[in-house]
Every structure is written in structure tokens, then in C-alpha cells.
XYZ file of C-alpha atoms in Angstrom:
661
model
C -25.147 -43.022 -1.523
C -24.116 -45.621 1.034
C -21.277 -44.781 3.379
C -20.261 -48.435 3.302
C -19.706 -48.577 -0.450
C -16.824 -51.101 -0.814
C -14.841 -49.177 -3.430
C -15.294 -45.983 -1.447
C -13.775 -47.725 1.575
C -10.762 -48.660 -0.557
C -10.297 -45.001 -1.495
C -10.445 -43.937 2.157
C -8.004 -46.664 3.160
C -5.460 -45.040 0.841
C -5.827 -41.710 2.627
C -3.077 -42.260 5.169
C -2.414 -39.447 7.672
C 0.284 -38.078 5.348
C -2.157 -37.535 2.499
C -2.417 -33.980 1.289
C -5.514 -32.047 2.251
C -5.614 -30.965 -1.368
C -5.927 -34.641 -2.357
C -9.022 -34.997 -0.192
C -10.487 -31.768 -1.486
C -9.635 -33.006 -4.959
C -12.332 -35.656 -4.582
C -14.879 -32.875 -4.217
C -13.455 -30.985 -7.191
C -13.564 -33.999 -9.510
C -17.061 -34.978 -8.431
C -18.352 -31.443 -8.873
C -16.860 -31.273 -12.359
C -18.638 -34.494 -13.299
C -21.957 -33.529 -11.774
C -21.950 -30.188 -13.567
C -21.726 -31.957 -16.896
C -24.505 -34.284 -15.666
C -24.634 -36.832 -18.465
C -24.529 -40.587 -17.872
C -22.297 -42.098 -19.173
C -20.273 -38.977 -19.840
C -17.606 -38.467 -22.533
C -15.190 -35.571 -22.295
C -11.728 -35.170 -23.797
C -11.970 -38.706 -25.124
C -12.498 -40.284 -21.703
C -15.588 -41.843 -20.207
C -16.573 -40.785 -16.700
C -19.282 -43.061 -15.363
C -21.825 -42.596 -12.632
C -20.066 -45.247 -10.567
C -16.872 -43.164 -10.278
C -18.825 -40.168 -9.055
C -20.724 -42.233 -6.495
C -17.517 -43.812 -5.224
C -15.810 -40.451 -4.889
C -18.652 -38.866 -2.975
C -18.986 -41.955 -0.794
C -15.293 -41.786 0.062
C -15.593 -38.159 1.037
C -18.673 -38.859 3.147
C -16.773 -41.522 5.087
C -13.996 -39.029 5.842
C -16.409 -36.351 6.989
C -18.676 -38.730 8.919
C -15.677 -40.007 10.861
C -15.314 -36.580 12.424
C -11.707 -36.434 11.258
C -11.142 -32.807 10.133
C -9.403 -32.087 6.891
C -6.835 -30.005 8.749
C -5.528 -33.168 10.391
C -4.333 -34.570 7.069
C -0.690 -33.888 6.420
C 0.227 -31.732 3.465
C 3.167 -30.664 1.351
C 2.779 -27.186 2.789
C 0.626 -24.990 4.988
C -1.678 -22.078 4.147
C -2.750 -19.780 6.945
C -6.015 -18.865 5.224
C -7.610 -20.860 2.417
C -5.783 -23.479 0.386
C -2.316 -23.662 -1.092
C -1.831 -22.315 -4.592
C 0.647 -24.998 -5.695
C -0.393 -28.702 -5.734
C 1.764 -31.518 -4.304
C 3.266 -32.334 -7.696
C 4.158 -28.766 -8.716
C 7.444 -28.402 -10.598
C 8.579 -24.925 -9.545
C 7.261 -21.556 -8.402
C 5.710 -19.442 -11.159
C 8.036 -16.488 -10.573
C 11.334 -18.335 -11.233
C 13.049 -19.404 -14.433
C 13.413 -23.155 -13.997
C 15.821 -23.257 -16.948
C 18.088 -20.465 -15.744
C 21.766 -21.206 -16.435
C 23.827 -21.881 -13.350
C 27.342 -20.694 -12.673
C 29.352 -17.497 -12.727
C 29.797 -15.021 -9.899
C 27.427 -12.481 -8.371
C 29.313 -9.674 -6.644
C 27.419 -7.419 -4.263
C 28.242 -4.683 -1.756
C 27.403 -4.729 1.936
C 23.582 -4.531 2.080
C 23.577 -2.263 5.144
C 25.915 -0.086 7.197
C 28.179 -2.895 8.414
C 31.739 -2.273 7.273
C 33.250 -5.338 8.961
C 32.156 -8.481 10.782
C 33.435 -10.606 13.632
C 31.341 -13.787 13.522
C 29.461 -16.292 11.378
C 26.601 -16.666 13.880
C 23.737 -14.376 12.795
C 21.524 -15.263 15.772
C 23.406 -14.010 18.831
C 23.249 -10.421 20.038
C 26.946 -9.884 20.644
C 29.033 -8.841 17.653
C 28.340 -8.261 13.950
C 27.712 -11.176 11.600
C 28.885 -11.464 7.997
C 26.373 -10.527 5.270
C 24.564 -13.240 3.309
C 24.667 -15.985 5.940
C 20.919 -16.381 6.526
C 19.888 -16.391 2.884
C 22.691 -18.568 1.509
C 23.468 -21.088 4.231
C 20.590 -21.620 6.656
C 17.407 -23.495 5.754
C 14.118 -24.150 7.515
C 11.457 -26.838 7.577
C 9.179 -24.732 5.356
C 9.801 -21.995 2.810
C 7.294 -19.284 1.920
C 6.143 -18.559 -1.605
C 6.420 -15.009 -2.905
C 3.051 -14.922 -4.688
C 0.804 -15.873 -1.745
C 0.157 -13.858 1.395
C 0.771 -16.572 4.014
C 1.624 -19.946 2.507
C 4.717 -22.100 2.918
C 5.906 -25.330 1.330
C 8.140 -28.137 2.502
C 11.890 -27.531 2.292
C 13.665 -29.650 4.906
C 10.288 -31.220 5.672
C 8.289 -33.163 3.100
C 5.010 -32.987 4.984
C 3.406 -31.100 7.817
C 0.534 -32.374 9.944
C -1.607 -30.077 12.077
C -3.375 -31.881 14.927
C -7.205 -31.936 14.957
C -7.242 -29.640 18.021
C -4.637 -27.349 16.383
C -2.489 -27.526 19.519
C 0.468 -29.138 17.784
C 2.110 -29.550 14.408
C 4.329 -32.425 13.310
C 6.968 -32.210 10.597
C 8.464 -35.118 8.730
C 12.010 -34.385 7.569
C 13.047 -35.459 4.084
C 15.317 -38.496 4.024
C 17.536 -36.830 1.438
C 18.085 -33.650 3.519
C 21.786 -33.267 4.335
C 24.077 -30.849 6.097
C 27.167 -29.589 4.284
C 29.321 -32.193 6.087
C 27.183 -35.022 4.683
C 25.279 -35.777 7.886
C 21.504 -36.269 7.567
C 19.246 -33.562 8.978
C 17.481 -35.186 11.915
C 14.688 -34.244 14.288
C 17.240 -33.877 17.087
C 18.952 -31.125 15.065
C 15.648 -29.290 14.725
C 15.083 -29.433 18.481
C 18.665 -28.374 19.200
C 18.386 -25.387 16.850
C 15.130 -24.371 18.523
C 16.657 -24.610 21.991
C 19.593 -22.416 20.960
C 17.319 -19.798 19.414
C 15.233 -19.707 22.592
C 18.305 -19.284 24.801
C 19.266 -15.994 26.431
C 22.172 -15.644 24.000
C 19.972 -15.365 20.887
C 18.015 -12.348 19.694
C 14.850 -11.977 21.830
C 12.797 -11.688 18.657
C 12.858 -15.476 18.326
C 11.509 -15.939 21.846
C 8.749 -13.412 21.199
C 7.741 -15.175 17.984
C 7.601 -18.546 19.750
C 6.013 -17.444 23.010
C 3.047 -19.787 22.360
C 5.253 -22.846 21.841
C 5.055 -25.142 24.880
C 7.533 -27.849 23.900
C 9.431 -29.427 21.016
C 9.264 -33.222 21.048
C 11.368 -35.586 18.954
C 8.929 -38.352 18.027
C 11.196 -40.244 15.656
C 14.517 -39.990 13.912
C 13.012 -37.690 11.285
C 9.784 -36.526 12.916
C 9.463 -33.644 15.322
C 6.375 -32.192 16.993
C 5.861 -28.651 18.230
C 3.288 -28.444 21.038
C 1.441 -25.164 21.558
C 0.117 -23.482 24.702
C -2.961 -22.249 22.880
C -4.463 -22.163 19.406
C -2.716 -19.723 17.119
C -3.278 -20.314 13.383
C 0.079 -18.796 12.449
C 2.216 -21.066 14.633
C 2.846 -23.795 12.003
C 4.249 -21.093 9.698
C 6.337 -19.563 12.481
C 8.002 -22.735 13.720
C 8.355 -23.966 10.144
C 10.374 -20.859 9.268
C 12.966 -21.201 12.055
C 16.549 -21.841 10.876
C 17.967 -25.315 11.394
C 21.635 -26.141 11.949
C 23.675 -29.122 13.104
C 24.446 -29.868 16.743
C 28.035 -30.422 15.653
C 28.447 -26.700 14.989
C 28.879 -26.182 18.728
C 30.802 -29.358 19.581
C 33.971 -27.433 20.438
C 32.615 -23.939 21.142
C 29.367 -23.011 22.893
C 26.629 -21.251 20.925
C 27.278 -17.842 22.472
C 31.028 -18.048 21.863
C 30.898 -18.912 18.160
C 32.913 -16.520 16.008
C 34.544 -17.785 12.806
C 33.562 -21.453 13.195
C 31.870 -22.192 9.864
C 28.173 -23.000 10.344
C 27.202 -26.610 9.657
C 24.038 -25.966 7.683
C 22.027 -27.474 4.856
C 21.796 -24.496 2.478
C 23.038 -24.228 -1.109
C 26.258 -22.348 -0.285
C 29.275 -22.697 1.962
C 31.981 -20.203 2.911
C 34.949 -20.341 0.551
C 37.075 -17.551 2.039
C 36.727 -14.297 3.933
C 38.475 -11.195 5.192
C 36.559 -9.690 8.111
C 37.464 -6.157 7.076
C 36.970 -6.496 3.317
C 34.379 -9.129 2.452
C 33.338 -12.750 2.154
C 32.981 -15.292 -0.675
C 30.326 -18.026 -0.745
C 30.643 -20.991 -3.141
C 27.678 -23.096 -4.249
C 27.923 -26.597 -2.828
C 28.175 -29.023 -5.794
C 26.640 -31.702 -3.555
C 23.759 -29.526 -2.395
C 21.026 -31.971 -1.472
C 18.008 -29.832 -2.437
C 18.903 -28.692 -5.956
C 16.103 -30.736 -7.590
C 13.310 -29.816 -5.180
C 10.374 -27.934 -6.663
C 10.870 -25.132 -4.114
C 14.525 -24.769 -5.168
C 14.333 -25.230 -8.930
C 15.446 -22.092 -10.742
C 16.851 -20.502 -7.578
C 20.358 -19.718 -6.290
C 21.852 -19.921 -9.741
C 25.250 -18.333 -9.114
C 28.335 -20.478 -8.648
C 29.751 -17.895 -6.257
C 28.355 -14.961 -4.299
C 30.841 -12.303 -3.227
C 30.189 -9.495 -0.748
C 32.552 -6.517 -0.766
C 32.439 -4.127 2.169
C 32.565 -0.366 1.602
C 33.054 2.272 4.265
C 30.220 4.574 3.214
C 27.371 4.985 0.728
C 29.311 7.350 -1.538
C 32.204 4.926 -1.891
C 29.756 2.105 -2.564
C 27.954 3.973 -5.347
C 31.181 5.040 -7.040
C 32.462 1.467 -6.843
C 29.333 0.219 -8.586
C 29.685 2.772 -11.359
C 33.316 1.685 -11.755
C 32.169 -1.917 -12.292
C 33.345 -3.403 -8.992
C 30.080 -5.254 -8.329
C 26.998 -6.375 -10.237
C 23.850 -4.886 -8.680
C 22.808 -2.276 -6.171
C 19.496 -1.413 -4.532
C 19.115 2.334 -4.133
C 17.094 3.809 -1.268
C 18.023 7.461 -1.751
C 15.784 9.209 -4.235
C 18.334 11.967 -4.823
C 20.979 9.442 -5.806
C 18.499 7.662 -8.075
C 17.614 10.888 -9.837
C 21.077 12.458 -10.042
C 23.851 9.894 -9.631
C 22.895 6.949 -11.829
C 24.100 8.645 -14.986
C 27.189 8.620 -17.163
C 28.758 6.827 -20.093
C 28.210 3.336 -18.724
C 24.484 3.990 -18.402
C 24.234 5.648 -21.838
C 25.977 2.738 -23.527
C 23.818 0.171 -21.756
C 26.580 -1.418 -19.739
C 24.726 -0.394 -16.582
C 20.910 -0.455 -16.379
C 18.569 1.192 -13.869
C 15.043 -0.133 -13.405
C 12.162 0.339 -10.988
C 10.485 -2.969 -10.126
C 6.926 -2.810 -8.760
C 5.943 -4.867 -5.732
C 2.846 -5.525 -3.650
C 4.569 -5.426 -0.269
C 2.842 -3.731 2.576
C 4.804 -0.571 3.307
C 5.398 -1.375 6.957
C 6.410 1.626 9.019
C 9.421 3.890 8.856
C 9.816 6.884 11.098
C 11.416 8.656 14.019
C 10.808 6.608 17.160
C 10.290 8.468 20.451
C 11.550 6.446 23.414
C 8.800 6.718 26.033
C 11.165 5.377 28.658
C 12.321 9.028 28.714
C 9.908 11.254 30.723
C 9.644 14.048 28.111
C 8.040 11.667 25.574
C 5.437 10.180 27.906
C 2.839 12.878 27.244
C 0.901 12.157 24.053
C 0.571 15.885 23.350
C 4.350 16.219 23.177
C 4.501 13.347 20.714
C 1.764 14.909 18.578
C 3.668 18.203 18.544
C 6.854 16.511 17.350
C 4.908 14.900 14.497
C 3.564 18.302 13.448
C 7.121 19.590 13.071
C 7.952 17.283 10.150
C 7.351 18.986 6.796
C 6.950 15.990 4.465
C 5.817 18.024 1.459
C 8.960 20.171 1.577
C 11.178 17.092 1.949
C 9.446 15.306 -0.914
C 9.760 18.331 -3.162
C 13.281 19.472 -2.276
C 15.070 16.238 -1.372
C 13.102 13.283 -2.767
C 12.128 14.528 -6.243
C 8.484 13.675 -5.565
C 9.296 9.954 -5.278
C 7.387 9.121 -2.083
C 3.985 8.937 -0.458
C 3.402 9.749 3.211
C 2.881 6.825 5.551
C -0.501 7.074 7.243
C -0.666 3.639 8.852
C 1.373 0.848 10.402
C 0.086 -1.241 7.488
C 0.214 1.279 4.631
C -0.271 -0.044 1.096
C -2.242 -2.917 2.627
C -5.847 -3.868 3.271
C -5.035 -3.961 6.995
C -4.655 -0.175 7.159
C -7.405 1.571 9.130
C -7.330 4.346 6.501
C -8.685 1.940 3.865
C -12.186 2.057 5.370
C -14.699 4.071 3.372
C -15.255 6.942 5.824
C -12.163 6.497 7.986
C -14.229 5.382 10.981
C -14.189 1.936 12.610
C -16.643 -0.526 11.128
C -18.884 -2.934 13.095
C -16.174 -5.593 13.311
C -13.595 -3.139 14.635
C -16.074 -1.683 17.131
C -16.773 -5.160 18.483
C -13.075 -5.418 19.345
C -12.623 -1.831 20.530
C -15.737 -1.326 22.709
C -14.610 -3.684 25.519
C -11.394 -1.641 25.677
C -13.029 1.805 25.599
C -11.905 2.742 29.115
C -8.270 2.112 28.151
C -8.367 3.987 24.840
C -8.409 7.656 23.807
C -11.799 8.823 22.550
C -10.358 9.597 19.122
C -9.973 5.891 18.386
C -13.743 5.672 17.927
C -13.815 8.540 15.433
C -12.000 9.129 12.170
C -8.566 7.687 11.546
C -5.488 9.842 12.092
C -4.569 12.072 9.144
C -0.947 13.149 8.898
C -0.284 16.911 8.988
C 0.334 18.599 5.670
C 1.879 21.840 4.487
C -0.013 21.863 1.211
C -2.050 25.093 0.800
C -4.025 26.373 2.555
C -1.953 24.816 5.383
C 1.674 25.770 5.995
C 4.542 24.791 8.259
C 3.855 27.931 10.281
C 0.286 26.733 10.933
C 1.527 23.311 12.022
C 4.143 24.778 14.367
C 1.499 27.010 15.947
C -0.613 23.913 16.618
C 2.464 22.140 17.979
C 3.236 25.033 20.339
C -0.340 24.958 21.654
C -0.114 21.209 22.364
C 3.240 21.665 24.092
C 1.796 24.417 26.271
C -1.077 22.136 27.274
C 1.549 19.556 28.269
C 3.368 22.121 30.438
C 6.105 23.202 28.023
C 6.283 26.929 27.221
C 8.828 29.144 25.493
C 10.958 31.172 27.930
C 14.476 32.628 27.890
C 15.252 31.307 24.422
C 14.134 27.724 25.019
C 11.099 25.526 25.487
C 10.884 24.840 29.232
C 8.752 22.867 31.669
C 7.332 24.130 34.961
C 10.715 23.561 36.654
C 12.425 25.745 34.080
C 14.240 22.801 32.513
C 14.748 23.108 28.743
C 13.567 20.412 26.367
C 16.796 18.865 25.090
C 17.189 15.429 23.522
C 19.540 13.440 21.307
C 18.764 12.105 17.838
C 20.871 8.959 17.355
C 21.996 8.387 13.774
C 24.249 5.829 12.104
C 25.464 8.265 9.459
C 23.274 6.911 6.668
C 20.985 8.504 4.117
C 18.677 10.033 6.753
C 21.206 12.596 7.979
C 20.050 15.413 5.691
C 16.405 14.682 6.565
C 17.188 14.724 10.279
C 18.970 18.043 9.877
C 15.910 19.593 8.205
C 13.633 18.182 10.905
C 15.857 19.553 13.679
C 15.637 23.048 12.128
C 11.869 22.941 12.516
C 12.120 21.730 16.132
C 14.484 24.599 16.917
C 11.724 27.018 15.865
C 9.705 25.608 18.765
C 12.594 26.184 21.171
C 13.580 22.506 21.306
C 17.300 21.690 21.334
C 18.217 18.505 19.490
C 21.726 17.076 19.389
C 22.344 14.855 16.387
C 24.714 12.068 17.437
C 26.296 10.068 14.621
C 27.983 6.792 15.532
C 29.298 3.657 13.841
C 27.049 0.694 13.028
C 28.190 -1.589 15.876
C 27.696 1.016 18.612
C 24.428 2.115 17.033
C 23.077 -1.449 17.196
C 24.252 -1.858 20.784
C 22.510 1.320 21.907
C 19.281 0.226 20.239
C 19.448 -3.173 21.928
C 19.911 -1.456 25.300
C 17.190 1.170 24.548
C 19.882 3.796 25.159
C 18.527 6.611 22.987
C 15.990 9.438 22.919
C 14.944 9.474 19.264
C 16.100 7.295 16.381
C 15.150 6.665 12.750
C 13.928 3.092 12.202
C 12.217 1.059 9.487
C 10.053 -1.813 10.732
C 9.738 -4.622 8.153
C 6.467 -5.108 6.327
C 4.365 -8.264 6.281
C 1.363 -9.295 4.214
C 0.120 -11.349 7.137
C 1.480 -9.863 10.390
C 1.827 -12.289 13.266
C 4.022 -13.043 16.258
C 6.574 -10.389 15.336
C 3.972 -7.947 16.691
C 4.553 -9.340 20.185
C 8.202 -8.329 19.919
C 7.260 -4.897 18.616
C 4.336 -3.728 20.712
C 3.718 -5.756 23.884
C 4.543 -4.722 27.432
C 6.682 -7.809 27.924
C 8.876 -6.880 24.947
C 9.242 -3.320 26.274
C 11.322 -4.716 29.146
C 13.354 -7.137 27.014
C 16.677 -5.730 25.769
C 17.140 -6.289 22.051
C 13.406 -6.395 21.300
C 11.690 -4.346 18.603
C 9.649 -2.419 21.169
C 11.899 0.610 20.914
C 9.036 2.915 21.939
C 8.759 1.463 25.449
C 5.069 0.883 24.714
C 3.140 -0.717 27.576
C -0.576 -0.791 26.801
C -2.986 -3.521 27.985
C -5.317 -2.594 25.113
C -2.559 -3.021 22.517
C -1.558 -6.336 24.115
C -5.148 -7.589 23.797
C -5.487 -6.478 20.181
C -2.187 -8.109 19.241
C -3.445 -11.320 20.833
C -6.727 -11.049 18.918
C -4.902 -10.593 15.635
C -2.676 -13.581 16.307
C -5.693 -15.802 16.882
C -7.668 -14.691 13.830
C -9.370 -17.686 12.215
C -9.790 -16.204 8.759
C -8.342 -13.526 6.527
C -11.373 -11.321 7.225
C -10.822 -11.605 10.970
C -7.140 -10.793 10.492
C -7.998 -7.673 8.485
C -10.506 -6.490 11.086
C -8.090 -7.023 13.972
C -5.282 -5.380 11.994
C -7.362 -2.279 11.337
C -8.390 -2.029 14.987
C -4.767 -2.361 16.133
C -3.608 0.144 13.512
C -6.225 2.642 14.671
C -5.072 2.381 18.291
C -1.374 2.645 17.414
C -1.890 5.682 15.201
C -3.852 7.453 17.942
C -0.964 6.760 20.318
C 1.425 8.902 18.217
C 4.463 6.767 19.069
C 6.414 7.532 15.911
C 6.894 10.409 13.473
C 5.784 8.635 10.263
C 8.014 8.968 7.212
C 7.238 7.804 3.638
C 7.251 4.843 1.284
C 7.529 3.785 -2.333
C 5.744 0.938 -4.151
C 8.855 0.240 -6.251
C 12.279 -1.311 -5.748
C 14.984 0.815 -7.375
C 17.700 -1.478 -8.738
C 20.708 -0.789 -10.971
C 22.667 -3.688 -12.433
C 25.213 -4.748 -15.023
C 23.885 -5.822 -18.414
C 25.208 -9.356 -17.845
C 22.580 -9.899 -15.146
C 19.140 -11.360 -15.927
C 15.922 -12.005 -14.012
C 12.600 -13.828 -14.616
C 9.986 -12.122 -16.766
C 7.348 -12.706 -14.095
C 7.986 -10.796 -10.882
C 7.083 -12.059 -7.424
C 4.319 -10.213 -5.598
C 5.931 -9.890 -2.177
C 9.700 -9.627 -2.052
C 12.777 -7.716 -0.969
C 15.033 -6.567 -3.774
C 18.220 -7.968 -2.231
C 16.666 -11.367 -1.556
C 15.196 -11.551 -5.056
C 18.558 -10.809 -6.696
C 20.289 -13.461 -4.601
C 17.733 -16.195 -5.140
C 16.157 -15.635 -8.580
C 18.664 -13.881 -10.849
C 21.367 -15.382 -13.076
C 24.081 -14.335 -15.519
C 22.883 -14.114 -19.103
C 26.443 -14.197 -20.412
C 26.409 -17.926 -19.533
C 23.722 -18.598 -22.126
C 25.262 -19.943 -25.369
C 24.793 -17.476 -28.230
C 22.971 -18.856 -31.279
C 24.726 -18.603 -34.634
């Protein structure tokens, strides 16, 4: 097979830098298919495939490979962190949407969290509370992830993405048809401006942590922008591709940090129709939305209007749903799900309750101990506080048996250390952990951490005895009606709560701590003050859920590194400063394959669990959703999704479908 085959050279000449990697790999696929059949000339499906076509295809591929030009340098319609993209360049829509869903009507929802009012339309700055729905409905990014792949994204504002041969930069080409709501084209300068604002001191520090490996953003053309990296990090094209993009004109009259009710100039499918900061907000679908015919948008955002109504508390919200004031609700309280979703409307089918399975990693939810406070700096104290949680009692008495105990930072995922056969680190994990042995507790090299249980023959009494022994070893003993240190100071701390569904759980937990002589003051505050105190790390203990990810990446910097521990507003609520954890996070971020990612994830998980930084809670592998009968959803579910996001983007009203006679 001659590399200089003339027809092969013609094929290669057509492979411009913007050719999909899948197109190049397609040459191999076609040739393999022909060679397997191995008949010359070959007839299949009524077509003749001749030896010449096979030779030309293989010759073309050999020219590409012999040139030393790696396949990763070809541009593509998307980017897959590990392996290849599921959907080809000419795909019509994602498999988990209904491309023929009727469009129109109104979706009415309640506030998705504790916010009962808002004072701005800028969801990126720390100061103030933003309106619900802004990110999902108005802001778009260069790439959009698919919900049936672990770490793959496809072009949204961008129509191709090119990773440099040395993997130290990625270039995006912006679609010519991409438009902001005011009609202006989306340009590379807007991408750079958005990035600069998100990296400023006024934005949430999570963005800076995610992009810590980005060296510069360079506008290389009117619609081309390049992100340069400080070092190789396979996830970086996905990270920078997911950043929100908005117009420079949004801040023409008011600076980024002073934006309040100036409507965002964005490219998304909806715009703000009207609002009342104390009652709710209405979004209307833009009839001129530029991206309605894109494959990544077909069958999505089907509602003509999306309305958010704000309710003062969870009880009022649930009663409002049952009265028909809004269309769907996601329930997180197992007691409510078991006891409150009943009545005539449910019996008659007007309201429906369903549990939707998902494959999301469980993430971590638990009671965070702030190690910036001296009493939580001893690991034995933290272990003792974990022993005081009686999960089995809570699950039986409060949760109706609906949950499983979290035993990992990556529960329900192959990254969990507990998924190994014998619970001990394997050869790959040991290769990462051994160089850090001097910085790690000895237990890391043994079995994984098993959460305490009160199932027979164990009991809460047994666990509290063990807790008291650990506390004594740490210098805390029971005296004069309280647990005291060597100075005679009692152990007293505050549990900060926002008045949500965890209050009754916290109360039960505090009762157990009181049996150890620990005084806990439960402080309930409103959502805005609660958020402010978290951002300032002004708390002792707090209940938090950290989002899950099928392919964890730079968000781990914001959650676990020493640098983040000193950055107000970061996710490192623990105050964790560990050189070993920093190194393992870095190793995970630079994993070159899925197997390497899994190994690094398990090693990191093992170290975090042996640090006892959080009192682990529980999880469910289902989304609990109740909705009005007029609502409809695709028959095929996504694999990885949030319930709220799925309702917003994939559902529609079935009362818009014409009834057949």
C-alpha cells in the first residue's frame, strides 16, 4: 500500500483541520468492515465495494498517521474526555428527547430551593440572591453535555472544537448563526469578556478554581477564540466549553458587580417577560431563538412560558401544589412522599406521583465540621461525632426505609473506594498512595472506612461508648454535667440550619450528642443570611449536599484544596488543608484514561473517608416527582440528570396534542 497513492492524497487533502476526528476514524471503520467480508469484488446490500476503495482508504489513513499529526488535533463537533463521542456529526437529536414534542403552553413551578425572594438577575456574583431559572433558561455555553454519556459535550454556541497536538490549548469556532436576544451576533470577544468577568473578584470563586489551569484566553478571529493552558489537563476543554457566555453590552451602563435588575443579554431560548421580586418571575420563549433547529436543542425547552412562584416554606409549597397552583414538584422528604401526596386529586389521576430511576453518582451529603474551629481539628473528635448519628433509627422512624447510607464521596459510582473486592487499595491505588505514606494515616492502607451501624448486635449505646473513648483520648472527658477539655471548658458548638427538611434530623442527632455531654445550639436563619455565613465560613457545623459528578474534575480544587480553604465563598467548608489531598486531586485531574480516573478517584476517596471531615448522611437512586396529568415526558430517560433540569428542558404539555377522532 503506497503512501503516495494519488486518490489517497485527494482524500487527505479534504481532511481540513476542522474535520471531525470521527470522520478520520470512520476510514478505519469502513475499511475494517470491508476487509472482514474479504471478497473481491464484494457485493453487499446491492452495492459493490472494490479492492481499490479499501486500498485508497487505508492509504489515506496511513498518510495521516505517518505525518505525525495526532487525531486529537482534528477539530470535532464535540469533545469526549475518554473514548469517542456517542453521537456522530450529523446526528439529529439526543436519544432521550422527544424531537416531535409539541411546543407551547405554560410550565409553572415553585422556587426550587429556600429562596423566597430575589434582588438581582446576575447569578454569578456573590452579593445578593438571584432569581430562579436564569442559568438554565437564559445562559448558554460553547458546548453542552449529553445526559447519556459520562463526560462528553457537543457544540452549542460553537460548531467545532480543536484541541492542539500538545493539548495545551483548545480553539472554538463560534457558529455564524449564534445570536444574543438583542439580535447581535455572538462573537469571540464576548466569550473572552464573559470569561474575564467570571474570573474577577466579584464572581463566585468556584469559577476561578475550575479554571486555575487556564493561562490566557486569546481572540484569534471574529468568531474564533483560543484557551491556552498552563499544563495538560484532559478535562479543560470540557470545563472552558461549559462556561456561560453573555454580551459585553450587558454591562455598558452598570458594572458587572453592580448589576441588579438589568436584564441579561444572553443567547438562550428564553427572556424575562415580567417579575415581582417577592412573588416570582415569568420567562417567555424567544420566538426568534437562534438555536431552535440545532440537533442539541431539538425536542428541548418546549414550553412557551416558564413561571416560578415563590413560597415562604415547604409546607406552603406542598399545599399549593396539591391545590393546583403549579405543575410539578420534586420531593426530597421521604415522610412527605409517603404521607402527604395523597387525596382526591391523586385518586382521580389529576395529580400523579412517580419515582424516576437515575444513574447519578450520589455525591456526598452530610454534616460538615468546620476545622477552622479548634474543637474539630482532632480526628478523634470528628470520628466520635460520626458515631453519634443513628442512621438506622432515622431511616426506620423518619424516612420510611427510603435511603441507603453514604459510605463514600463517590457513592453509587465506580469511583468509590468501597467498590473494590476486599475493601483494600489495589496496586494502582497503592502506586499513588505509597509516595504519600508519611502524610497519611495508617488506616488508608488497610480496609476502607465502614460507617457505624446500630443494627444488632450493635446498638447506639455501643457506638456512644466508642465515641466517649475517642473523646477521652482527645482530651475531652465528662465532668460536672458536661464534656470538658483539660482547661475545664465545655464542648459547645452551633449547628447552623436554614429551616429546611433537615431540622427534625438535626434535632434527633443533637439528642444523641447531649448523651455525650456535648451542648449543641441549633441556629435557624433565613436563606440569604445562611448563604452569607457559609461564604464567610462563619459556622461550626452545617448540613450540606455536594453535587455529584460522573467524571469529577476541577470542582474538586474548589472543594478540597488548601488554596480553596482560604478563599471565601469556596466549597471547602471543612477548612481542609492537606498536601496529600492536593496531590491526589491533581493526579485525578490529569488522568489520561477512564481507568486512571477511577484509580485516582478511589485513592482520593479513601484518604477523604479516613479524614472523617463530614458526618455522612444518605442517598436514593430515584428522583421523586409529582406532576399534573397534563404534563408529559420522553419514554426514554436520561442516565445522568437532575429532576428539575430534566423537567425544564425535556418535558412538554400533552394537552397541546390534538386529540384524534
